[in-house]
mmCIF file of C-alpha atoms and ligand atoms in Angstrom:
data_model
loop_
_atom_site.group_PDB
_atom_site.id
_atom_site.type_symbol
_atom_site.label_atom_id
_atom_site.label_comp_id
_atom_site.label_asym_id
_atom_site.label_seq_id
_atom_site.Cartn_x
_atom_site.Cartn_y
_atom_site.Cartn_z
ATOM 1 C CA UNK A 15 0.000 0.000 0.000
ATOM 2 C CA UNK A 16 1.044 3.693 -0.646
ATOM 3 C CA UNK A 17 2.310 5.795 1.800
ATOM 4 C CA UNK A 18 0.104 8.717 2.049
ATOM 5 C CA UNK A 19 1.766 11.756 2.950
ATOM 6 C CA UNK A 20 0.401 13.258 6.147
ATOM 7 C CA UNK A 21 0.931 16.376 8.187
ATOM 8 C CA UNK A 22 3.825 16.493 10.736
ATOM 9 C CA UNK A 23 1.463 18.665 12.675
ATOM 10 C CA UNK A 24 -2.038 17.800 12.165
ATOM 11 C CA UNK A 25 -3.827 14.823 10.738
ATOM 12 C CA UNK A 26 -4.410 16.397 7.549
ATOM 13 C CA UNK A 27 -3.210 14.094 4.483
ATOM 14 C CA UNK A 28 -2.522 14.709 0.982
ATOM 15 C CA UNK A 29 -6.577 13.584 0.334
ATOM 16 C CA UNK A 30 -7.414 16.709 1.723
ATOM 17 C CA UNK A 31 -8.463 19.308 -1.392
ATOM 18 C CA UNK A 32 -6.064 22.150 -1.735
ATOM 19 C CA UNK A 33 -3.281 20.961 0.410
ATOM 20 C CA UNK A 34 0.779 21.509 0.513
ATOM 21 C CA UNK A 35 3.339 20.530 2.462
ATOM 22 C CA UNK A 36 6.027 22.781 3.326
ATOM 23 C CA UNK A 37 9.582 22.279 3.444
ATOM 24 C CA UNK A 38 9.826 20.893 7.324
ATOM 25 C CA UNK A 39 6.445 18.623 6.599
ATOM 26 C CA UNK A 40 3.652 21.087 8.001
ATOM 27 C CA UNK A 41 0.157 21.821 5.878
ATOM 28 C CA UNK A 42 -0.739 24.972 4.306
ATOM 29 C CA UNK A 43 -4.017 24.871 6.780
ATOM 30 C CA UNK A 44 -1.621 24.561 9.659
ATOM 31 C CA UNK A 45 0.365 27.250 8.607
ATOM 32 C CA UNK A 46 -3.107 29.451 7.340
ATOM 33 C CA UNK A 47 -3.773 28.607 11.442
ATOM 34 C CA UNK A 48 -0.727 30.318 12.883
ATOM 35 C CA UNK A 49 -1.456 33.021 10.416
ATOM 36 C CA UNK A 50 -4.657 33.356 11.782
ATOM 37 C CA UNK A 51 -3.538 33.165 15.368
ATOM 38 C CA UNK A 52 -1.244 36.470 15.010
ATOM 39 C CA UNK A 53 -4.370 38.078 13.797
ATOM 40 C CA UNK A 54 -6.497 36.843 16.727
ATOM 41 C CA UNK A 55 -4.259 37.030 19.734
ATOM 42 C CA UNK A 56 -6.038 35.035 22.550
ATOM 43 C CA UNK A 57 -3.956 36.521 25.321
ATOM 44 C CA UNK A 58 -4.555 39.731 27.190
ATOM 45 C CA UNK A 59 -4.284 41.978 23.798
ATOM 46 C CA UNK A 60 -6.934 39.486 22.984
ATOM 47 C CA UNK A 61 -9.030 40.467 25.693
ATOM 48 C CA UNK A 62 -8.488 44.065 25.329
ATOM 49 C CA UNK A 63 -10.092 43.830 21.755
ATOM 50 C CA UNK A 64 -13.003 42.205 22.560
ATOM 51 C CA UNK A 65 -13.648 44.324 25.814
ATOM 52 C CA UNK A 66 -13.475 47.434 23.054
ATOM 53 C CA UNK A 67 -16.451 45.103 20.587
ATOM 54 C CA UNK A 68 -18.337 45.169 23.623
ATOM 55 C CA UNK A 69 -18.348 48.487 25.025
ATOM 56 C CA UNK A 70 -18.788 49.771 21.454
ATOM 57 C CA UNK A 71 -22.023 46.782 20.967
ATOM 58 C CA UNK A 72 -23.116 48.379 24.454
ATOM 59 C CA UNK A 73 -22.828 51.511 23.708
ATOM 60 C CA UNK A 74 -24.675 51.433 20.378
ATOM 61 C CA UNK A 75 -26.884 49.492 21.383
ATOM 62 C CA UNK A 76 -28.338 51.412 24.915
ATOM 63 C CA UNK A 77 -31.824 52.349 24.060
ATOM 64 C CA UNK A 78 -32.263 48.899 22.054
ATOM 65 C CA UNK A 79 -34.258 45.993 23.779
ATOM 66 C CA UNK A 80 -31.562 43.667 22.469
ATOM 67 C CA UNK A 81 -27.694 44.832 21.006
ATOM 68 C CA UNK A 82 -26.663 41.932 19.832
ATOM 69 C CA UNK A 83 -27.650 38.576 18.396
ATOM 70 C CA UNK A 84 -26.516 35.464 18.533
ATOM 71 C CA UNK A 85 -27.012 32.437 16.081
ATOM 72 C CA UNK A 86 -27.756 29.156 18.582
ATOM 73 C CA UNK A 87 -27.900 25.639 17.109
ATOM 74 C CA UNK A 88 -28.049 23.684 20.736
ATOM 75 C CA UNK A 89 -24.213 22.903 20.329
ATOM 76 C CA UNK A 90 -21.647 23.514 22.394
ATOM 77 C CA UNK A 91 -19.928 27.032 20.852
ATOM 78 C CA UNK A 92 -23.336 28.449 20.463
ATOM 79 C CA UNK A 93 -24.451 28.038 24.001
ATOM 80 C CA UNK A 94 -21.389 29.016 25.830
ATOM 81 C CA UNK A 95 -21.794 32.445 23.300
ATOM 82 C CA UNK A 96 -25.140 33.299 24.653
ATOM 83 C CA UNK A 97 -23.694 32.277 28.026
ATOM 84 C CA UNK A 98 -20.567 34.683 27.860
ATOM 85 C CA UNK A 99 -22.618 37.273 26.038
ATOM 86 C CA UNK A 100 -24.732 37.907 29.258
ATOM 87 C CA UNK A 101 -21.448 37.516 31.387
ATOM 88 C CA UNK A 102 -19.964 40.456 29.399
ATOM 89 C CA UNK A 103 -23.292 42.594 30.276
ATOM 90 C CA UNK A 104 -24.831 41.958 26.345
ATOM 91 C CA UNK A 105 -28.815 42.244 26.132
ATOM 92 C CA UNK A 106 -28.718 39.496 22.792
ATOM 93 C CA UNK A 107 -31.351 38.030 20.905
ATOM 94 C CA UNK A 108 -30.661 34.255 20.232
ATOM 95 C CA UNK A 109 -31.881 33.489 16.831
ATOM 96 C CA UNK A 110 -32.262 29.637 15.602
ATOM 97 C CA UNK A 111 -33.285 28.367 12.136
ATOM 98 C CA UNK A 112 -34.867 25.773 12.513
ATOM 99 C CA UNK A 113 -34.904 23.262 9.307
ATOM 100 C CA UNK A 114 -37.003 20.713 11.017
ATOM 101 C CA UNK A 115 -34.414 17.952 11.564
ATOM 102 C CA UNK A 116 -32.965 19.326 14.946
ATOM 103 C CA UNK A 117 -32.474 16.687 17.117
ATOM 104 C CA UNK A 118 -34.387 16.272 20.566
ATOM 105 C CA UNK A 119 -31.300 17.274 22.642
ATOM 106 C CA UNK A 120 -30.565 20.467 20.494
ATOM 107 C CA UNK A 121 -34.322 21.456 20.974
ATOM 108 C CA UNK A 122 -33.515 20.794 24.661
ATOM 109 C CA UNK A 123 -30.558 22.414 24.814
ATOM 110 C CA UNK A 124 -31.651 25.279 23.409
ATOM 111 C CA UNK A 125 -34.341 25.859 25.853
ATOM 112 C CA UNK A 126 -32.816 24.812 28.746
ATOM 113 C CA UNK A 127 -29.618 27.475 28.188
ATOM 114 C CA UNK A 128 -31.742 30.327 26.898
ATOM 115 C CA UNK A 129 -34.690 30.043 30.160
ATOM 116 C CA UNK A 130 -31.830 30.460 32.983
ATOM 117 C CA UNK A 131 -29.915 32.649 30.776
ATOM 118 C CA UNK A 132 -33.474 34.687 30.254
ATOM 119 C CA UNK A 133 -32.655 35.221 26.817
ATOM 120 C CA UNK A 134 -35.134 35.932 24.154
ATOM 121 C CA UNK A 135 -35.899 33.009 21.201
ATOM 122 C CA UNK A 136 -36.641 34.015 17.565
ATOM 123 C CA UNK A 137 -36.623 31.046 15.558
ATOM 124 C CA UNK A 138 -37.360 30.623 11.660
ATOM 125 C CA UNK A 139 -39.552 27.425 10.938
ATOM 126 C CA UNK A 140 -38.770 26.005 7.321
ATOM 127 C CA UNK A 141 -41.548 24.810 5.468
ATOM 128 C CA UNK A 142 -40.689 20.851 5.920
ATOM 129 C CA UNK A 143 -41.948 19.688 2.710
ATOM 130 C CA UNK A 144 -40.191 22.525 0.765
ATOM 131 C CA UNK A 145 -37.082 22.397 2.311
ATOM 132 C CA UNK A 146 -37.174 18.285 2.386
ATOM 133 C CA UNK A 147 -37.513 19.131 -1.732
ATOM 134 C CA UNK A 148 -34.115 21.771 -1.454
ATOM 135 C CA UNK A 149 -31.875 18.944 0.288
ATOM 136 C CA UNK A 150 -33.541 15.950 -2.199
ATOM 137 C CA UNK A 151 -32.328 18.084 -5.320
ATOM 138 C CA UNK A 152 -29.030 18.531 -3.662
ATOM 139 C CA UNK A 153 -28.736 15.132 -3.464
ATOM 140 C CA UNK A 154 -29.726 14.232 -7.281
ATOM 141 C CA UNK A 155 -26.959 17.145 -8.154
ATOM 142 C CA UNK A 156 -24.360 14.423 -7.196
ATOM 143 C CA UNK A 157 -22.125 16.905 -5.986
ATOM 144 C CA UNK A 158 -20.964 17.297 -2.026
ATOM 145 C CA UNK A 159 -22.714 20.289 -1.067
ATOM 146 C CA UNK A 160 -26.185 18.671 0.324
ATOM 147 C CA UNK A 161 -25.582 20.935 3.713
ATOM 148 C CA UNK A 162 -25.330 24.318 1.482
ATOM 149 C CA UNK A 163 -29.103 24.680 1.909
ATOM 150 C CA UNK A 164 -28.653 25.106 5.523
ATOM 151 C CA UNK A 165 -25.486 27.192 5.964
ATOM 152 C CA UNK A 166 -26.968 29.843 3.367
ATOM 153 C CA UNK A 167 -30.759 29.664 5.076
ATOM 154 C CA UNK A 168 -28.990 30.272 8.692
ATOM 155 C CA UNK A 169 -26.879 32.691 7.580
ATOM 156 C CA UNK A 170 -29.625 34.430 5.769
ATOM 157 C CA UNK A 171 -31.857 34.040 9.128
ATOM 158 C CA UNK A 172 -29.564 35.931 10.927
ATOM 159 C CA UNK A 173 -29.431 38.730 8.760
ATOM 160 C CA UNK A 174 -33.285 39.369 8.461
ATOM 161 C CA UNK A 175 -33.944 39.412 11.631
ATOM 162 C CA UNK A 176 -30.968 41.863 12.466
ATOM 163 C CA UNK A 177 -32.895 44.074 10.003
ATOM 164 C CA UNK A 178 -36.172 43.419 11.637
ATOM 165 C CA UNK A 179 -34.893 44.589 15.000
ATOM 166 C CA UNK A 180 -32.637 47.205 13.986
ATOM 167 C CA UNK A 181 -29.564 44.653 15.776
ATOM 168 C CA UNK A 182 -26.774 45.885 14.181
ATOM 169 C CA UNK A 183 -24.082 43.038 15.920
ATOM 170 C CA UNK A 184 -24.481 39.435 14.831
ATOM 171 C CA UNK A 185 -22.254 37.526 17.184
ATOM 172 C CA UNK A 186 -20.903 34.180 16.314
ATOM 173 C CA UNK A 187 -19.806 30.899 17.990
ATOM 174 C CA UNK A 188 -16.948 29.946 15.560
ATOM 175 C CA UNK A 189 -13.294 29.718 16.583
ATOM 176 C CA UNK A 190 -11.080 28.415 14.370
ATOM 177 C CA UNK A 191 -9.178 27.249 17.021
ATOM 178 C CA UNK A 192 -11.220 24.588 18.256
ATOM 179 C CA UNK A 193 -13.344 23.642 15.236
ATOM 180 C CA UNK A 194 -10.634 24.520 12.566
ATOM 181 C CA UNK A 195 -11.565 25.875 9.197
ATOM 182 C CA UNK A 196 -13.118 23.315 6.189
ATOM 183 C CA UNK A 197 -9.886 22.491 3.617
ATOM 184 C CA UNK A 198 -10.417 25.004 0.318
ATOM 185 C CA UNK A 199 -12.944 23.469 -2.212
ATOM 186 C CA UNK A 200 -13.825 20.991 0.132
ATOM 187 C CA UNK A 201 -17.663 22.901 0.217
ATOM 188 C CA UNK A 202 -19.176 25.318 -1.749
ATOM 189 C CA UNK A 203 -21.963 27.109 -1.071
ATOM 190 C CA UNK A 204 -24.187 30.539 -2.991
ATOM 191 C CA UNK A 205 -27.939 31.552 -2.916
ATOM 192 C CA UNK A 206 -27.490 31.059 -7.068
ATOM 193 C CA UNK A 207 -25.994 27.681 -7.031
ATOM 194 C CA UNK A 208 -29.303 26.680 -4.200
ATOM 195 C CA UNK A 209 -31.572 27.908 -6.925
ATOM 196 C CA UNK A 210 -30.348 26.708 -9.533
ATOM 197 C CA UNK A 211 -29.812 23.199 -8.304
ATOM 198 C CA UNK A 212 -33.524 23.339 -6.954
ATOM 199 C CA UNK A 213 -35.012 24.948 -10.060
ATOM 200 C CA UNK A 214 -33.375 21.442 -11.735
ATOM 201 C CA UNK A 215 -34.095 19.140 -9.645
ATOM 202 C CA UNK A 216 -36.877 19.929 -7.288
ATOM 203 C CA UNK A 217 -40.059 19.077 -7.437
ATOM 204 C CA UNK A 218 -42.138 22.315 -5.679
ATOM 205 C CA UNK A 219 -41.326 25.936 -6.299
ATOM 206 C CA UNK A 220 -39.020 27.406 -3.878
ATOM 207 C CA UNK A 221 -41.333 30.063 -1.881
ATOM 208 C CA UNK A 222 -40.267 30.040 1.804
ATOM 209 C CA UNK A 223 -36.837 29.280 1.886
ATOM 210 C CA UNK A 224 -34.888 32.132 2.939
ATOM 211 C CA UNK A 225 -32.176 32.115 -0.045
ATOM 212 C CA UNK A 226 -28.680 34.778 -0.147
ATOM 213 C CA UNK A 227 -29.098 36.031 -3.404
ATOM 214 C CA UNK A 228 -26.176 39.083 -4.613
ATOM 215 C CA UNK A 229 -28.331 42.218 -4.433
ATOM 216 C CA UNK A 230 -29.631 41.055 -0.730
ATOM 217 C CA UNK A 231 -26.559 40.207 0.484
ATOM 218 C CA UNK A 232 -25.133 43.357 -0.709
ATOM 219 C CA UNK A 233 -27.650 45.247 0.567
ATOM 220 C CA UNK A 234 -27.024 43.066 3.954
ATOM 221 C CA UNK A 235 -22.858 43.994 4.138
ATOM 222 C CA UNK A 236 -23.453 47.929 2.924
ATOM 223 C CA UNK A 237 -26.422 49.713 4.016
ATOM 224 C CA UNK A 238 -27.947 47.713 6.710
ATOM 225 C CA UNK A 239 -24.389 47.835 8.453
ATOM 226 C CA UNK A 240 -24.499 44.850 9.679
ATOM 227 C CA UNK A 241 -21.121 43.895 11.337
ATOM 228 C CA UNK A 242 -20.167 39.988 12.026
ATOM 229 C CA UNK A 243 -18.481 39.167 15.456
ATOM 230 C CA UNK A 244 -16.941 35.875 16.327
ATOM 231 C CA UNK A 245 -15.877 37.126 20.105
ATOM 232 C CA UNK A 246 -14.236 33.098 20.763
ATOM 233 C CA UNK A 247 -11.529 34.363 18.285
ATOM 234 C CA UNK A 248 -10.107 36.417 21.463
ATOM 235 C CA UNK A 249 -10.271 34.157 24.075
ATOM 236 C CA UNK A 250 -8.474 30.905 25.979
ATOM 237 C CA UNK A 251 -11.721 28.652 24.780
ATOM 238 C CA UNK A 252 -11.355 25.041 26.179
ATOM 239 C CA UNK A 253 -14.043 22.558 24.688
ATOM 240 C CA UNK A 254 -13.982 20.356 27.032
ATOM 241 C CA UNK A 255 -14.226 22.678 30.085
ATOM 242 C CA UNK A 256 -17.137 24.479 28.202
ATOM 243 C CA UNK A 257 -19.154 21.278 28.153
ATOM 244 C CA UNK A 258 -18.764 19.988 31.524
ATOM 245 C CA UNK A 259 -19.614 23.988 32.380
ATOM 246 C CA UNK A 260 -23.055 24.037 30.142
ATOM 247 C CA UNK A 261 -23.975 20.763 31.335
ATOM 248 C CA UNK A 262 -23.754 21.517 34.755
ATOM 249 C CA UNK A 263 -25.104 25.241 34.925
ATOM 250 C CA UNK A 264 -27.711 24.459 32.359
ATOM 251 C CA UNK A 265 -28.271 21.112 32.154
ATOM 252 C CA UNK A 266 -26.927 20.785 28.674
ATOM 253 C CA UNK A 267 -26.482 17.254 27.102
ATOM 254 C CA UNK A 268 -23.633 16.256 24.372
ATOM 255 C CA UNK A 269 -24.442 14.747 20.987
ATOM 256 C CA UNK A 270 -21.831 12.602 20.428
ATOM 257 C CA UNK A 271 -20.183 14.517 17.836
ATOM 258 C CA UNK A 272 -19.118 18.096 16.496
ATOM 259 C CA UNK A 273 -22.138 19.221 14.046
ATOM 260 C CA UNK A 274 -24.517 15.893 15.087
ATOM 261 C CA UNK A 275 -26.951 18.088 16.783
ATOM 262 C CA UNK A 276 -29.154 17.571 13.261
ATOM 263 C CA UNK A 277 -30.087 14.829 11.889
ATOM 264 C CA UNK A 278 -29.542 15.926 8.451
ATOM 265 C CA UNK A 279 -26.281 17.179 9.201
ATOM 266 C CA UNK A 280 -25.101 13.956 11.263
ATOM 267 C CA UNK A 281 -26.323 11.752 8.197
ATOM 268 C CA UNK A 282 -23.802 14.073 6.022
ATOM 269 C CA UNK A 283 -20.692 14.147 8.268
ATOM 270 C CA UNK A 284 -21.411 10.207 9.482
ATOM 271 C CA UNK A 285 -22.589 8.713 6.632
ATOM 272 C CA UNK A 286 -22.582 10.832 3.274
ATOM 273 C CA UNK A 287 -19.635 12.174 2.941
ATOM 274 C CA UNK A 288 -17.682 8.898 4.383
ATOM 275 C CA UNK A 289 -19.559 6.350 2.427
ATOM 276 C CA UNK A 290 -19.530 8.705 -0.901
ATOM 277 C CA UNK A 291 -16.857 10.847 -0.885
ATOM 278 C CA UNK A 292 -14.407 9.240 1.512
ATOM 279 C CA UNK A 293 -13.991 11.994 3.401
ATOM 280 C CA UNK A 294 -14.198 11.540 7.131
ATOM 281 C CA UNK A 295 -14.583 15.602 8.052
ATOM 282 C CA UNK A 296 -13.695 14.903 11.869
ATOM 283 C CA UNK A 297 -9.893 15.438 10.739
ATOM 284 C CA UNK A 298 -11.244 18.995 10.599
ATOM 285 C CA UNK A 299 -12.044 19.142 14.188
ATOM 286 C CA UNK A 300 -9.386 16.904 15.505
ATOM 287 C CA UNK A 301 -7.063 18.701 13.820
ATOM 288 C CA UNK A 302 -7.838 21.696 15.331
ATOM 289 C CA UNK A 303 -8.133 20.749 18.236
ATOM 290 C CA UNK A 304 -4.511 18.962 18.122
ATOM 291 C CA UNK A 305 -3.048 21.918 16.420
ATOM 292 C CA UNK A 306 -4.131 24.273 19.983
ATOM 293 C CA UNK A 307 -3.117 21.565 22.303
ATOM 294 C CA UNK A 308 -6.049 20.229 23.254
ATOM 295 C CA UNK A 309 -5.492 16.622 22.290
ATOM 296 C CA UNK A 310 -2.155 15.510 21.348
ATOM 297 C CA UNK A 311 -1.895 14.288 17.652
ATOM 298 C CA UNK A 312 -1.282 10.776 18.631
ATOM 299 C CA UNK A 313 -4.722 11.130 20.239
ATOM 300 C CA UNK A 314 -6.700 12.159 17.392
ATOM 301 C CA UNK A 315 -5.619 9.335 14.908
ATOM 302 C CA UNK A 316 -6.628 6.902 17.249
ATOM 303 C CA UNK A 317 -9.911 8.700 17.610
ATOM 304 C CA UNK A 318 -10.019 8.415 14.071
ATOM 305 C CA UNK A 319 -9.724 4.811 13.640
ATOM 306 C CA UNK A 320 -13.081 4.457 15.678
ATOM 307 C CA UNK A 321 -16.098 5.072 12.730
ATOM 308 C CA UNK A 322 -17.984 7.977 13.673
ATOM 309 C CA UNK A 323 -20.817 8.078 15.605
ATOM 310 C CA UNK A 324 -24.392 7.891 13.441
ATOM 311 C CA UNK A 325 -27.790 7.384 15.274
ATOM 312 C CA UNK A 326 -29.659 4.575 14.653
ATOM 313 C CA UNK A 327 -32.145 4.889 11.966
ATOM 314 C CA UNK A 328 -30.702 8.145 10.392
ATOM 315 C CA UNK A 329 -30.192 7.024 6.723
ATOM 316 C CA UNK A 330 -33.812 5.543 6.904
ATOM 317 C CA UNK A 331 -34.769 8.981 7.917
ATOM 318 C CA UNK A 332 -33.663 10.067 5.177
ATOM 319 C CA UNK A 333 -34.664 8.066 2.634
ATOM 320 C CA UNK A 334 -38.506 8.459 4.084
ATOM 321 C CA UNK A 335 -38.214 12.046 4.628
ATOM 322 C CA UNK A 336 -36.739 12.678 1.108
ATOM 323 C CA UNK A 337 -39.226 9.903 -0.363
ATOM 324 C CA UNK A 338 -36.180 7.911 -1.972
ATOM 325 C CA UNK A 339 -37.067 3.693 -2.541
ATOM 326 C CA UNK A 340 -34.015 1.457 -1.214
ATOM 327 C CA UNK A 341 -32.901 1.354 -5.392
ATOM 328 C CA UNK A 342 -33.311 5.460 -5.260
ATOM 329 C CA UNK A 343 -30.833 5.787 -2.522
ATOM 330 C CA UNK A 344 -28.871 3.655 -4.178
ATOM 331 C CA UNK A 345 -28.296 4.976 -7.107
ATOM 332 C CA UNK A 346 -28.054 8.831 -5.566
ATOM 333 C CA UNK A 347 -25.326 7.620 -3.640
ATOM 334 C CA UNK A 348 -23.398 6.172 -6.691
ATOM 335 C CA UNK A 349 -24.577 9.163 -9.048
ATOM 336 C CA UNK A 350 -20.960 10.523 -11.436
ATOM 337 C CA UNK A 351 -19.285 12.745 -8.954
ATOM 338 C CA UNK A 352 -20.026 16.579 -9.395
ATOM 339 C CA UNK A 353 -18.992 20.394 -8.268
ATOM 340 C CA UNK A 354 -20.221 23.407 -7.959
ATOM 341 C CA UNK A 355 -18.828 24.312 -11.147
ATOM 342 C CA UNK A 356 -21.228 22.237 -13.022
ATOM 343 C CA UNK A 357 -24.228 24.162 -12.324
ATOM 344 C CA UNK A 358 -24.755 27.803 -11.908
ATOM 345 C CA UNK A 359 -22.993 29.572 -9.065
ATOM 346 C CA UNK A 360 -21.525 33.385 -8.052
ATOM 347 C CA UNK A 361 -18.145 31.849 -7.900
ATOM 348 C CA UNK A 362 -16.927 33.657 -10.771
ATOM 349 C CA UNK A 363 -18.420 36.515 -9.802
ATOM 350 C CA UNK A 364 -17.072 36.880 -6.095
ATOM 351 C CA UNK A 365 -13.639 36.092 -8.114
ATOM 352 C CA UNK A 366 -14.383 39.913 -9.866
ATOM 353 C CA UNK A 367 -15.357 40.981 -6.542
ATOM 354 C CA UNK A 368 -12.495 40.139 -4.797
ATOM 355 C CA UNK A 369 -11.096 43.607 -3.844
ATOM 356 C CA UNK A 370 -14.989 44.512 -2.427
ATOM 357 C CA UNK A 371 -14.591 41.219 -0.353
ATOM 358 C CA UNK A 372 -11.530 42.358 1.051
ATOM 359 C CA UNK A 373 -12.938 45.556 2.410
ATOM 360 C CA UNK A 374 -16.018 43.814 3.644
ATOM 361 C CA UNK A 375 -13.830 41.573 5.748
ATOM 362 C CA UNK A 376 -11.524 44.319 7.050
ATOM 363 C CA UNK A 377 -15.372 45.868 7.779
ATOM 364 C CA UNK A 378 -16.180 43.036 9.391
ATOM 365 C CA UNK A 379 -19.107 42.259 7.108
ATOM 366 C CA UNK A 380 -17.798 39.348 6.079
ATOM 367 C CA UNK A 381 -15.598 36.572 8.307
ATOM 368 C CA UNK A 382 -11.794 36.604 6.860
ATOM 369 C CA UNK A 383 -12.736 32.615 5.502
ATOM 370 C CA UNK A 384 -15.104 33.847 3.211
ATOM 371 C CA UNK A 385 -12.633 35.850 1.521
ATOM 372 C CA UNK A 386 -9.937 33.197 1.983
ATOM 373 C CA UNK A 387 -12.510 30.744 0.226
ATOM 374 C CA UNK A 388 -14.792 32.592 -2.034
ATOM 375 C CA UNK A 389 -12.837 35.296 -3.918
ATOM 376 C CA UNK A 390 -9.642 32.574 -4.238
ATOM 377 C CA UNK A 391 -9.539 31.560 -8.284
ATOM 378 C CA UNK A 392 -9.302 27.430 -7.139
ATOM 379 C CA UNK A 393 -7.319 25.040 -9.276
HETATM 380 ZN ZN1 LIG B 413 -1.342 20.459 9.183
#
């Protein structure tokens, strides 16, 4: 058997899309990380940033009922945001879109956090048999992206509702540090490339689904001023002390796994993209997590070696939800392998764009990985 050329650092190997070694063995993503880290400092300069967000997200924010919002799924970095959030004096609104296959324990979760916390709940219901038609077309497109409909719809969430209450902060539970960021070309995503793939292979008319198209989410970065926040970026964030906090002030429960807290989404990361694509995206996380100390490297590829976690029952979920026969699944699952780049997207155009993009990310409009990902010409 080959040799395949891994990381020194992190348990990314050459499968991963769009990686390089360097000359002493380490990835481009690790090295994109330390990058990263100069521009996020996590120490006390760290600190004294985000205290500045805050007092500025107060002070803008005084005769508001809420001054910030915050996107919750039910997972871990989304709770301890809304937690932190009220620590640091915030009045937020927790916003959740909610595309019907949240698990019981997110539901849970969410509720139990946000009643002690005495935080405010908007959530955005998706029409279950329209969005059930969205994620079946994804899956006839043959391509990877069967999750875009979500990330797009929750992003877009966020943003109308910030316009609906005049919110002009949308805080964020990412950190890079903990959950990594996805390899380049590994997932694309567009409000174009949804509609397009739906308009081909749906079967309803798209009419609820809360779709990113250009001119919105232009209007969305320049004149509803709405500024992107990702406060974890700053700060000494241990996972595992998180959890054991949540679950003990709030009675929050664990999933089993980093994005399993829907069902949708734990049938792509456990099942899909494994049994498809042979991609096993919990190298993303591990690696992260390896790559700020907080499991050593030898640790995560024996994690690895374990198959993920998948709930009993999921794929059969699926298929009845999605109204695919046993030979239907089938034959979805062994569909020619596509991209992006066979249907309709804005790649091209946030490729034009690319100097706009940069000033919406030093604006903070848009996070620094969206430029990174979107305005990159890809090989
Ligand atoms: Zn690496």
């Amino acid at each position: 058997m080959k040799n395949v050329i891994m990381c020194k650092r992190c348990i990314y190997d050459e499968n991963v899309p769009g990686i390089s070694f360097d000359m002493e063995g380490i990835c481009n993503y690790c090295r994109n990380i330390e990058e990263m880290e100069k521009i996020y400092p996590n120490d006390e300069k760290g600190r004294e940033i985000l205290n500045n967000i805050i007092n500025k997200i107060k002070k803008e924010g005084r005769n508001k009922k809420y001054d910030c919002m915050v996107g919750v799924s039910g997972g871990c970095d989304s709770s301890y945001m809304v937690y932190l959030m009220k620590k640091l004096g915030l009045r937020p609104l927790a916003v959740h879109f909610d595309n019907t296959w949240n698990s019981t324990t997110a539901t849970e979760n969410i509720k139990n956090v946000l009643k002690k916390l005495d935080v405010d709940l908007f959530t955005l219901v998706a029409d279950n048999k329209e969005y059930d038609d969205i994620y079946r077309s994804f899956l006839e497109s043959g391509t990877r992206d069967i999750e875009a409909p979500t990330d797009i719809a929750y992003t877009a969430t966020l943003r109308k509702v910030a316009e609906k209450y005049k919110v002009k902060y949308i805080i964020e539970g990412h950190n890079f540090r903990t959950e990594g960021i996805s390899p380049l070309g590994l997932l694309y995503m567009d409000g174009k490339y949804i509609e397009y793939v739906h308009k081909k292979f749906g079967r309803i008319p798209m009419k609820t689904y809360p779709n990113m198209k250009m001119a919105r989410f232009i209007k969305w970065m320049i004149f509803s001023n709405i500024q992107m926040i990702r406060p974890l970026y700053y700060i000494k964030f241990d996972k595992n002390e998180a959890m054991k906090f949540l679950s003990e002030e709030f009675g929050w429960k664990w999933y089993g796994g980093h994005h399993l807290e829907n069902r949708f989404t734990a049938f792509c990361h456990s099942y899909f993209f494994l049994k498809r694509w042979n991609i096993d995206s919990r190298i993303i996380g591990f690696s992260a997590l390896i790559r700020s100390g907080q499991i050593t490297r030898e640790e995560g590829l024996e994690i690895i070696k374990e198959p993920p976690y998948l709930e009993d029952d999921i794929v059969n979920l699926v298929k009845k939800r999605l109204d695919f026969s046993d030979e239907e699944f089938e034959r979805v699952m062994n569909l020619p392998k596509k991209t992006f780049r066979d249907y309709k997207s804005y790649k091209t155009t946030f490729e034009y764009m690319r100097p706009f993009f940069w000033l919406m990310y030093k604006l903070n409009r848009v996070p620094k990985s969206f430029y990174d990902k979107y305005t990159r010409k890809l090989i």
